[in-house]
PDB file of C-alpha atoms and ligand atoms in Angstrom:
ATOM      1  CA  MET A   1     -46.250 -24.550  18.247  1.00  0.00           C
ATOM      2  CA  ASP A   2     -45.180 -23.854  21.798  1.00  0.00           C
ATOM      3  CA  THR A   3     -45.371 -27.448  22.975  1.00  0.00           C
ATOM      4  CA  VAL A   4     -43.302 -28.532  19.968  1.00  0.00           C
ATOM      5  CA  LYS A   5     -40.645 -25.994  20.820  1.00  0.00           C
ATOM      6  CA  LYS A   6     -40.341 -27.278  24.356  1.00  0.00           C
ATOM      7  CA  GLU A   7     -39.532 -30.777  23.172  1.00  0.00           C
ATOM      8  CA  PHE A   8     -36.368 -29.737  21.352  1.00  0.00           C
ATOM      9  CA  ARG A   9     -33.096 -28.600  22.890  1.00  0.00           C
ATOM     10  CA  ASN A  10     -34.070 -30.068  26.202  1.00  0.00           C
ATOM     11  CA  TYR A  11     -30.769 -30.490  27.992  1.00  0.00           C
ATOM     12  CA  ASP A  12     -32.250 -31.725  31.263  1.00  0.00           C
ATOM     13  CA  GLN A  13     -33.171 -35.292  30.463  1.00  0.00           C
ATOM     14  CA  SER A  14     -30.615 -37.716  31.935  1.00  0.00           C
ATOM     15  CA  ASP A  15     -28.860 -40.275  29.667  1.00  0.00           C
ATOM     16  CA  ALA A  16     -27.933 -38.684  26.347  1.00  0.00           C
ATOM     17  CA  THR A  17     -27.524 -35.514  28.348  1.00  0.00           C
ATOM     18  CA  ALA A  18     -24.492 -36.729  30.271  1.00  0.00           C
ATOM     19  CA  ALA A  19     -22.549 -36.951  27.001  1.00  0.00           C
ATOM     20  CA  VAL A  20     -23.861 -33.580  25.810  1.00  0.00           C
ATOM     21  CA  ARG A  21     -22.923 -31.981  29.140  1.00  0.00           C
ATOM     22  CA  HIS A  22     -19.455 -33.467  29.000  1.00  0.00           C
ATOM     23  CA  HIS A  23     -19.064 -32.146  25.443  1.00  0.00           C
ATOM     24  CA  TYR A  24     -19.975 -28.615  26.521  1.00  0.00           C
ATOM     25  CA  LYS A  25     -17.692 -28.748  29.525  1.00  0.00           C
ATOM     26  CA  LYS A  26     -14.708 -29.556  27.316  1.00  0.00           C
ATOM     27  CA  MET A  27     -15.772 -26.977  24.754  1.00  0.00           C
ATOM     28  CA  ARG A  28     -15.895 -24.250  27.406  1.00  0.00           C
ATOM     29  CA  GLN A  29     -12.532 -25.342  28.877  1.00  0.00           C
ATOM     30  CA  ASN A  30     -10.688 -25.404  25.585  1.00  0.00           C
ATOM     31  CA  GLN A  31     -12.187 -22.793  23.269  1.00  0.00           C
ATOM     32  CA  THR A  32     -10.052 -19.784  24.103  1.00  0.00           C
ATOM     33  CA  TYR A  33      -9.121 -16.784  21.979  1.00  0.00           C
ATOM     34  CA  ASP A  34      -5.667 -18.225  21.275  1.00  0.00           C
ATOM     35  CA  TYR A  35      -7.089 -21.626  20.405  1.00  0.00           C
ATOM     36  CA  VAL A  36      -9.471 -20.091  17.835  1.00  0.00           C
ATOM     37  CA  MET A  37      -6.673 -18.082  16.203  1.00  0.00           C
ATOM     38  CA  GLU A  38      -4.572 -21.204  15.976  1.00  0.00           C
ATOM     39  CA  MET A  39      -7.373 -23.290  14.448  1.00  0.00           C
ATOM     40  CA  LYS A  40      -8.090 -20.637  11.813  1.00  0.00           C
ATOM     41  CA  LYS A  41      -4.469 -20.753  10.743  1.00  0.00           C
ATOM     42  CA  LYS A  42      -4.337 -24.499  10.828  1.00  0.00           C
ATOM     43  CA  TYR A  43      -7.614 -25.488   9.154  1.00  0.00           C
ATOM     44  CA  LEU A  44      -8.242 -22.667   6.674  1.00  0.00           C
ATOM     45  CA  THR A  45      -5.653 -23.896   4.218  1.00  0.00           C
ATOM     46  CA  TYR A  46      -7.981 -24.868   1.352  1.00  0.00           C
ATOM     47  CA  ASP A  47      -5.734 -27.730   0.350  1.00  0.00           C
ATOM     48  CA  MET A  48      -8.135 -30.667   0.303  1.00  0.00           C
ATOM     49  CA  PRO A  49     -10.043 -30.740  -2.997  1.00  0.00           C
ATOM     50  CA  MET A  50     -13.293 -32.629  -2.678  1.00  0.00           C
ATOM     51  CA  ASP A  51     -16.516 -32.683  -4.609  1.00  0.00           C
ATOM     52  CA  LEU A  52     -19.541 -31.387  -2.680  1.00  0.00           C
ATOM     53  CA  TRP A  53     -21.247 -34.778  -2.847  1.00  0.00           C
ATOM     54  CA  ASP A  54     -18.185 -36.675  -1.675  1.00  0.00           C
ATOM     55  CA  ALA A  55     -18.032 -34.372   1.331  1.00  0.00           C
ATOM     56  CA  PHE A  56     -21.740 -34.959   1.879  1.00  0.00           C
ATOM     57  CA  ILE A  57     -21.308 -38.744   1.865  1.00  0.00           C
ATOM     58  CA  LYS A  58     -18.371 -38.498   4.287  1.00  0.00           C
ATOM     59  CA  LEU A  59     -20.731 -37.045   6.882  1.00  0.00           C
ATOM     60  CA  ASN A  60     -22.619 -40.317   6.954  1.00  0.00           C
ATOM     61  CA  ASP A  61     -20.040 -41.617   9.413  1.00  0.00           C
ATOM     62  CA  LEU A  62     -20.390 -38.784  11.923  1.00  0.00           C
ATOM     63  CA  ILE A  63     -22.999 -38.475  14.667  1.00  0.00           C
ATOM     64  CA  ASP A  64     -23.129 -35.093  16.399  1.00  0.00           C
ATOM     65  CA  VAL A  65     -22.486 -35.624  20.122  1.00  0.00           C
ATOM     66  CA  SER A  66     -23.716 -32.143  21.037  1.00  0.00           C
ATOM     67  CA  ASP A  67     -27.239 -32.638  19.740  1.00  0.00           C
ATOM     68  CA  PRO A  68     -29.726 -34.016  22.272  1.00  0.00           C
ATOM     69  CA  ASP A  69     -32.406 -34.424  19.589  1.00  0.00           C
ATOM     70  CA  LEU A  70     -30.710 -36.426  16.939  1.00  0.00           C
ATOM     71  CA  ASN A  71     -29.167 -39.844  16.758  1.00  0.00           C
ATOM     72  CA  LEU A  72     -29.051 -40.018  12.993  1.00  0.00           C
ATOM     73  CA  PRO A  73     -26.097 -39.526  10.685  1.00  0.00           C
ATOM     74  CA  ASN A  74     -25.657 -35.872   9.793  1.00  0.00           C
ATOM     75  CA  ILE A  75     -26.511 -36.496   6.199  1.00  0.00           C
ATOM     76  CA  GLN A  76     -30.076 -37.355   7.200  1.00  0.00           C
ATOM     77  CA  HIS A  77     -30.378 -34.218   9.333  1.00  0.00           C
ATOM     78  CA  LEU A  78     -29.249 -32.205   6.309  1.00  0.00           C
ATOM     79  CA  ALA A  79     -31.779 -33.919   4.043  1.00  0.00           C
ATOM     80  CA  GLN A  80     -34.542 -33.317   6.595  1.00  0.00           C
ATOM     81  CA  SER A  81     -33.700 -29.613   6.887  1.00  0.00           C
ATOM     82  CA  ALA A  82     -33.532 -29.143   3.121  1.00  0.00           C
ATOM     83  CA  GLU A  83     -36.744 -31.021   2.456  1.00  0.00           C
ATOM     84  CA  ALA A  84     -38.611 -29.033   5.111  1.00  0.00           C
ATOM     85  CA  ILE A  85     -37.492 -25.805   3.428  1.00  0.00           C
ATOM     86  CA  ARG A  86     -38.512 -27.211   0.051  1.00  0.00           C
ATOM     87  CA  GLN A  87     -41.933 -28.274   1.331  1.00  0.00           C
ATOM     88  CA  ASP A  88     -42.585 -24.731   2.475  1.00  0.00           C
ATOM     89  CA  GLY A  89     -41.928 -23.500  -1.048  1.00  0.00           C
ATOM     90  CA  ARG A  90     -38.907 -21.460  -0.002  1.00  0.00           C
ATOM     91  CA  PRO A  91     -36.270 -20.369  -2.590  1.00  0.00           C
ATOM     92  CA  ASP A  92     -33.920 -22.924  -4.129  1.00  0.00           C
ATOM     93  CA  TRP A  93     -30.791 -21.326  -2.623  1.00  0.00           C
ATOM     94  CA  MET A  94     -32.288 -21.681   0.845  1.00  0.00           C
ATOM     95  CA  GLN A  95     -33.098 -25.332   0.186  1.00  0.00           C
ATOM     96  CA  LEU A  96     -29.448 -25.809  -0.761  1.00  0.00           C
ATOM     97  CA  VAL A  97     -28.314 -24.019   2.386  1.00  0.00           C
ATOM     98  CA  GLY A  98     -30.473 -26.454   4.362  1.00  0.00           C
ATOM     99  CA  LEU A  99     -28.710 -29.324   2.662  1.00  0.00           C
ATOM    100  CA  ILE A 100     -25.174 -28.048   3.215  1.00  0.00           C
ATOM    101  CA  HIS A 101     -25.346 -25.945   6.396  1.00  0.00           C
ATOM    102  CA  ASP A 102     -23.552 -28.579   8.510  1.00  0.00           C
ATOM    103  CA  LEU A 103     -21.166 -29.769   5.823  1.00  0.00           C
ATOM    104  CA  GLY A 104     -18.320 -28.056   7.655  1.00  0.00           C
ATOM    105  CA  LYS A 105     -18.367 -31.035  10.000  1.00  0.00           C
ATOM    106  CA  MET A 106     -16.358 -32.815   7.328  1.00  0.00           C
ATOM    107  CA  MET A 107     -13.458 -30.950   8.922  1.00  0.00           C
ATOM    108  CA  TYR A 108     -13.132 -34.114  11.021  1.00  0.00           C
ATOM    109  CA  LEU A 109     -11.394 -35.628   7.984  1.00  0.00           C
ATOM    110  CA  LYS A 110      -8.508 -33.254   8.716  1.00  0.00           C
ATOM    111  CA  GLY A 111      -9.074 -33.322  12.454  1.00  0.00           C
ATOM    112  CA  ASN A 112      -7.582 -34.881  15.547  1.00  0.00           C
ATOM    113  CA  ASP A 113      -8.482 -35.490  19.195  1.00  0.00           C
ATOM    114  CA  ALA A 114      -6.185 -32.790  20.579  1.00  0.00           C
ATOM    115  CA  ASP A 115      -7.923 -30.067  18.521  1.00  0.00           C
ATOM    116  CA  GLY A 116     -11.392 -31.398  19.370  1.00  0.00           C
ATOM    117  CA  THR A 117     -12.029 -31.928  15.678  1.00  0.00           C
ATOM    118  CA  SER A 118     -12.301 -35.717  15.499  1.00  0.00           C
ATOM    119  CA  GLN A 119     -15.041 -38.290  15.707  1.00  0.00           C
ATOM    120  CA  ALA A 120     -14.108 -38.971  19.340  1.00  0.00           C
ATOM    121  CA  GLU A 121     -13.538 -35.338  20.401  1.00  0.00           C
ATOM    122  CA  GLN A 122     -15.985 -32.905  18.822  1.00  0.00           C
ATOM    123  CA  TRP A 123     -15.636 -29.809  21.022  1.00  0.00           C
ATOM    124  CA  GLY A 124     -13.881 -27.918  18.190  1.00  0.00           C
ATOM    125  CA  LEU A 125     -16.408 -29.050  15.614  1.00  0.00           C
ATOM    126  CA  VAL A 126     -19.985 -28.840  16.901  1.00  0.00           C
ATOM    127  CA  GLY A 127     -22.095 -27.227  19.597  1.00  0.00           C
ATOM    128  CA  ASP A 128     -23.483 -23.775  20.362  1.00  0.00           C
ATOM    129  CA  ILE A 129     -20.810 -21.153  19.798  1.00  0.00           C
ATOM    130  CA  PHE A 130     -19.864 -17.934  21.579  1.00  0.00           C
ATOM    131  CA  VAL A 131     -17.576 -14.951  21.140  1.00  0.00           C
ATOM    132  CA  VAL A 132     -13.975 -15.571  22.172  1.00  0.00           C
ATOM    133  CA  GLY A 133     -12.067 -12.579  23.536  1.00  0.00           C
ATOM    134  CA  ALA A 134     -15.058 -11.222  25.468  1.00  0.00           C
ATOM    135  CA  ALA A 135     -17.026 -12.220  28.576  1.00  0.00           C
ATOM    136  CA  LEU A 136     -19.111 -15.383  28.283  1.00  0.00           C
ATOM    137  CA  PRO A 137     -22.820 -14.675  28.789  1.00  0.00           C
ATOM    138  CA  ASP A 138     -25.224 -16.587  31.025  1.00  0.00           C
ATOM    139  CA  THR A 139     -27.428 -17.266  28.017  1.00  0.00           C
ATOM    140  CA  LEU A 140     -25.000 -19.978  26.928  1.00  0.00           C
ATOM    141  CA  VAL A 141     -26.101 -23.565  27.404  1.00  0.00           C
ATOM    142  CA  TYR A 142     -24.646 -24.857  30.721  1.00  0.00           C
ATOM    143  CA  PRO A 143     -23.514 -21.393  31.903  1.00  0.00           C
ATOM    144  CA  GLU A 144     -22.053 -23.057  35.001  1.00  0.00           C
ATOM    145  CA  PHE A 145     -19.092 -24.060  32.808  1.00  0.00           C
ATOM    146  CA  ASN A 146     -18.279 -20.476  31.792  1.00  0.00           C
ATOM    147  CA  ALA A 147     -15.898 -20.023  34.714  1.00  0.00           C
ATOM    148  CA  LEU A 148     -13.828 -22.974  33.465  1.00  0.00           C
ATOM    149  CA  ASN A 149     -12.753 -21.019  30.386  1.00  0.00           C
ATOM    150  CA  PRO A 150      -9.169 -19.817  31.041  1.00  0.00           C
ATOM    151  CA  ASP A 151      -9.889 -16.504  29.256  1.00  0.00           C
ATOM    152  CA  MET A 152     -12.436 -15.622  31.904  1.00  0.00           C
ATOM    153  CA  ALA A 153      -9.569 -15.158  34.360  1.00  0.00           C
ATOM    154  CA  ASN A 154      -7.821 -12.774  31.962  1.00  0.00           C
ATOM    155  CA  GLU A 155      -8.860  -9.127  32.163  1.00  0.00           C
ATOM    156  CA  LYS A 156      -8.012  -8.635  28.505  1.00  0.00           C
ATOM    157  CA  TYR A 157     -10.816 -11.022  27.599  1.00  0.00           C
ATOM    158  CA  ASN A 158     -13.319 -11.094  30.434  1.00  0.00           C
ATOM    159  CA  THR A 159     -15.130  -7.801  29.939  1.00  0.00           C
ATOM    160  CA  ASP A 160     -18.318  -7.060  28.003  1.00  0.00           C
ATOM    161  CA  THR A 161     -16.475  -5.931  24.883  1.00  0.00           C
ATOM    162  CA  GLY A 162     -13.141  -7.640  25.576  1.00  0.00           C
ATOM    163  CA  VAL A 163     -10.687  -7.236  22.689  1.00  0.00           C
ATOM    164  CA  TYR A 164     -13.363  -5.661  20.445  1.00  0.00           C
ATOM    165  CA  GLU A 165     -14.653  -2.175  19.850  1.00  0.00           C
ATOM    166  CA  ALA A 166     -18.162  -1.509  21.044  1.00  0.00           C
ATOM    167  CA  GLY A 167     -20.606  -1.744  18.139  1.00  0.00           C
ATOM    168  CA  CYS A 168     -18.049  -3.320  15.792  1.00  0.00           C
ATOM    169  CA  GLY A 169     -20.664  -5.733  14.443  1.00  0.00           C
ATOM    170  CA  LEU A 170     -21.013  -9.469  14.135  1.00  0.00           C
ATOM    171  CA  ASP A 171     -18.699  -9.919  11.170  1.00  0.00           C
ATOM    172  CA  ASN A 172     -15.777  -8.528  13.149  1.00  0.00           C
ATOM    173  CA  LEU A 173     -16.032 -10.963  16.043  1.00  0.00           C
ATOM    174  CA  HIS A 174     -14.154 -14.206  16.497  1.00  0.00           C
ATOM    175  CA  LEU A 175     -16.459 -17.042  17.444  1.00  0.00           C
ATOM    176  CA  ALA A 176     -15.692 -20.406  18.978  1.00  0.00           C
ATOM    177  CA  TRP A 177     -14.189 -22.635  16.314  1.00  0.00           C
ATOM    178  CA  GLY A 178     -16.398 -25.183  14.602  1.00  0.00           C
ATOM    179  CA  HIS A 179     -18.223 -26.338  11.487  1.00  0.00           C
ATOM    180  CA  ASP A 180     -20.046 -23.032  10.901  1.00  0.00           C
ATOM    181  CA  GLU A 181     -17.013 -20.804  10.425  1.00  0.00           C
ATOM    182  CA  TYR A 182     -15.140 -23.537   8.604  1.00  0.00           C
ATOM    183  CA  LEU A 183     -17.804 -24.000   5.905  1.00  0.00           C
ATOM    184  CA  TYR A 184     -18.368 -20.250   5.664  1.00  0.00           C
ATOM    185  CA  GLN A 185     -14.685 -19.648   4.978  1.00  0.00           C
ATOM    186  CA  VAL A 186     -14.369 -22.568   2.572  1.00  0.00           C
ATOM    187  CA  LEU A 187     -17.332 -21.322   0.527  1.00  0.00           C
ATOM    188  CA  SER A 188     -16.195 -17.688   0.697  1.00  0.00           C
ATOM    189  CA  HIS A 189     -12.910 -18.862  -0.731  1.00  0.00           C
ATOM    190  CA  HIS A 190     -14.642 -20.939  -3.451  1.00  0.00           C
ATOM    191  CA  LYS A 191     -14.642 -19.076  -6.769  1.00  0.00           C
ATOM    192  CA  GLY A 192     -17.889 -20.556  -8.051  1.00  0.00           C
ATOM    193  CA  ASN A 193     -19.881 -19.511  -5.000  1.00  0.00           C
ATOM    194  CA  ARG A 194     -23.011 -17.536  -5.901  1.00  0.00           C
ATOM    195  CA  LEU A 195     -25.045 -18.081  -2.738  1.00  0.00           C
ATOM    196  CA  PRO A 196     -26.838 -14.918  -1.623  1.00  0.00           C
ATOM    197  CA  LYS A 197     -25.567 -13.129   1.472  1.00  0.00           C
ATOM    198  CA  ALA A 198     -28.506 -14.359   3.563  1.00  0.00           C
ATOM    199  CA  GLY A 199     -27.467 -17.937   2.801  1.00  0.00           C
ATOM    200  CA  MET A 200     -23.873 -17.309   3.809  1.00  0.00           C
ATOM    201  CA  VAL A 201     -25.046 -15.684   7.046  1.00  0.00           C
ATOM    202  CA  MET A 202     -27.257 -18.696   7.797  1.00  0.00           C
ATOM    203  CA  ILE A 203     -24.219 -20.942   7.369  1.00  0.00           C
ATOM    204  CA  ARG A 204     -21.867 -18.836   9.466  1.00  0.00           C
ATOM    205  CA  TYR A 205     -24.053 -18.028  12.459  1.00  0.00           C
ATOM    206  CA  HIS A 206     -26.562 -20.837  12.812  1.00  0.00           C
ATOM    207  CA  SER A 207     -24.920 -22.207  16.008  1.00  0.00           C
ATOM    208  CA  PHE A 208     -24.558 -18.787  17.624  1.00  0.00           C
ATOM    209  CA  TYR A 209     -27.443 -19.369  20.054  1.00  0.00           C
ATOM    210  CA  PRO A 210     -26.449 -16.933  22.835  1.00  0.00           C
ATOM    211  CA  TRP A 211     -26.765 -14.176  20.238  1.00  0.00           C
ATOM    212  CA  HIS A 212     -29.608 -15.260  17.934  1.00  0.00           C
ATOM    213  CA  THR A 213     -31.809 -16.792  20.611  1.00  0.00           C
ATOM    214  CA  GLY A 214     -30.285 -15.597  23.888  1.00  0.00           C
ATOM    215  CA  GLY A 215     -30.131 -11.918  22.875  1.00  0.00           C
ATOM    216  CA  SER A 216     -26.632 -11.422  24.332  1.00  0.00           C
ATOM    217  CA  TYR A 217     -23.674  -9.359  23.033  1.00  0.00           C
ATOM    218  CA  ARG A 218     -25.707  -6.187  22.520  1.00  0.00           C
ATOM    219  CA  SER A 219     -22.683  -3.954  23.157  1.00  0.00           C
ATOM    220  CA  LEU A 220     -20.793  -5.560  20.257  1.00  0.00           C
ATOM    221  CA  LEU A 221     -23.555  -5.465  17.652  1.00  0.00           C
ATOM    222  CA  LYS A 222     -24.405  -2.868  15.082  1.00  0.00           C
ATOM    223  CA  PRO A 223     -27.915  -2.104  13.782  1.00  0.00           C
ATOM    224  CA  GLU A 224     -27.415  -4.072  10.535  1.00  0.00           C
ATOM    225  CA  ASP A 225     -26.901  -7.246  12.555  1.00  0.00           C
ATOM    226  CA  GLU A 226     -30.623  -7.297  13.270  1.00  0.00           C
ATOM    227  CA  GLU A 227     -31.239  -8.329   9.677  1.00  0.00           C
ATOM    228  CA  TYR A 228     -28.792 -11.208  10.140  1.00  0.00           C
ATOM    229  CA  ARG A 229     -30.773 -12.288  13.158  1.00  0.00           C
ATOM    230  CA  GLU A 230     -34.014 -12.347  11.198  1.00  0.00           C
ATOM    231  CA  TRP A 231     -32.384 -14.536   8.544  1.00  0.00           C
ATOM    232  CA  ILE A 232     -31.006 -16.909  11.160  1.00  0.00           C
ATOM    233  CA  LEU A 233     -34.250 -17.257  13.061  1.00  0.00           C
ATOM    234  CA  ASP A 234     -36.059 -17.962   9.809  1.00  0.00           C
ATOM    235  CA  PHE A 235     -33.520 -20.658   8.976  1.00  0.00           C
ATOM    236  CA  ASN A 236     -33.353 -22.040  12.507  1.00  0.00           C
ATOM    237  CA  GLN A 237     -36.904 -23.399  12.454  1.00  0.00           C
ATOM    238  CA  TYR A 238     -35.825 -25.801   9.702  1.00  0.00           C
ATOM    239  CA  ASP A 239     -32.556 -26.732  11.369  1.00  0.00           C
ATOM    240  CA  LEU A 240     -34.299 -27.533  14.628  1.00  0.00           C
ATOM    241  CA  TYR A 241     -37.883 -28.537  14.118  1.00  0.00           C
ATOM    242  CA  SER A 242     -37.369 -30.688  11.050  1.00  0.00           C
ATOM    243  CA  LYS A 243     -35.612 -33.314  13.163  1.00  0.00           C
ATOM    244  CA  SER A 244     -37.400 -36.621  12.814  1.00  0.00           C
ATOM    245  CA  ASP A 245     -36.706 -40.281  12.228  1.00  0.00           C
ATOM    246  CA  LYS A 246     -37.594 -40.152   8.553  1.00  0.00           C
ATOM    247  CA  ILE A 247     -34.779 -41.564   6.397  1.00  0.00           C
ATOM    248  CA  TYR A 248     -34.224 -40.057   2.964  1.00  0.00           C
ATOM    249  CA  ASP A 249     -32.805 -41.837  -0.040  1.00  0.00           C
ATOM    250  CA  VAL A 250     -29.438 -40.228  -0.720  1.00  0.00           C
ATOM    251  CA  GLU A 251     -29.614 -40.887  -4.476  1.00  0.00           C
ATOM    252  CA  GLU A 252     -32.946 -39.070  -4.712  1.00  0.00           C
ATOM    253  CA  ILE A 253     -31.591 -36.183  -2.668  1.00  0.00           C
ATOM    254  CA  MET A 254     -28.573 -35.849  -4.954  1.00  0.00           C
ATOM    255  CA  GLU A 255     -30.776 -35.987  -8.014  1.00  0.00           C
ATOM    256  CA  TYR A 256     -32.995 -33.097  -6.934  1.00  0.00           C
ATOM    257  CA  TYR A 257     -30.310 -30.922  -5.328  1.00  0.00           C
ATOM    258  CA  GLY A 258     -27.581 -31.584  -7.895  1.00  0.00           C
ATOM    259  CA  PRO A 259     -28.731 -28.894 -10.354  1.00  0.00           C
ATOM    260  CA  ILE A 260     -29.323 -26.376  -7.537  1.00  0.00           C
ATOM    261  CA  ALA A 261     -25.821 -26.982  -6.203  1.00  0.00           C
ATOM    262  CA  LYS A 262     -24.452 -26.477  -9.688  1.00  0.00           C
ATOM    263  CA  LYS A 263     -26.380 -23.222 -10.050  1.00  0.00           C
ATOM    264  CA  TYR A 264     -25.021 -21.723  -6.813  1.00  0.00           C
ATOM    265  CA  LEU A 265     -21.645 -23.409  -6.386  1.00  0.00           C
ATOM    266  CA  GLY A 266     -20.593 -24.063  -9.978  1.00  0.00           C
ATOM    267  CA  ASP A 267     -18.897 -27.102 -11.440  1.00  0.00           C
ATOM    268  CA  GLU A 268     -15.499 -26.719  -9.896  1.00  0.00           C
ATOM    269  CA  VAL A 269     -14.290 -28.885  -7.067  1.00  0.00           C
ATOM    270  CA  ILE A 270     -14.335 -27.263  -3.616  1.00  0.00           C
ATOM    271  CA  ASN A 271     -11.041 -26.814  -1.770  1.00  0.00           C
ATOM    272  CA  TRP A 272     -11.584 -27.650   1.897  1.00  0.00           C
TER     273      TRP A 272
HETATM  274 FE1  LIG B 301     -24.872 -26.961  12.623  1.00  0.00          FE
HETATM  275 FE1  LIG B 302     -27.924 -28.436  11.618  1.00  0.00          FE
END
């Protein structure tokens, strides 16, 4: 398993990497505490009704610039994750989480270049996330860009705990803005949502690598967060190691996952 692990998330391999590096540089420069507060106000308006499957299809047009392992439309990455979870005989809700975990990227439909939420500018949409309002850790990908973040020159934000209370716990932190928090909030706001807490945690924190894999932010965590981490690491193997060139038939995917989506998200349209 170790050799397999080394082949993914390799950020040191030339070509594709230049674009990934550039993405992370812009993300680090622009994702400040104030920016995140502004995006939450601006995008969490729940005023765009769209069926789950329409949102799913919309992702077909978006390729994630931050991912060095994948040059496929997002929809195929989602199908691969879900099918890997299904093949392992894991619960139906977790299969569904695999299928929808990146659906928040449909935010690009409301997005624009200036916010980093468009097809062309994705630094407010995708990529490994971090806590805003506290010091950036060296466990972040491309830590050499940390100093470019304007908040790191502000003593209100550049300490270990920053604007937070020590031990306040994961759910009380503000993370860099992107598809994770967006989908989490949209589904939290959705009346028909019956996904178990573990599923919601997988959605919200799956890109939070400096915490779940890097082990940073200890001073901000509380003991219960360790359970979150176990859920995320369990999920992460399917997000990461399912990546392949296999193409799934979207009709077949919708046929199998349709009833599961109905069971956990209800019949009502989702307000994005
Ligand atoms: Fe993601
Ligand atoms: Fe993913």
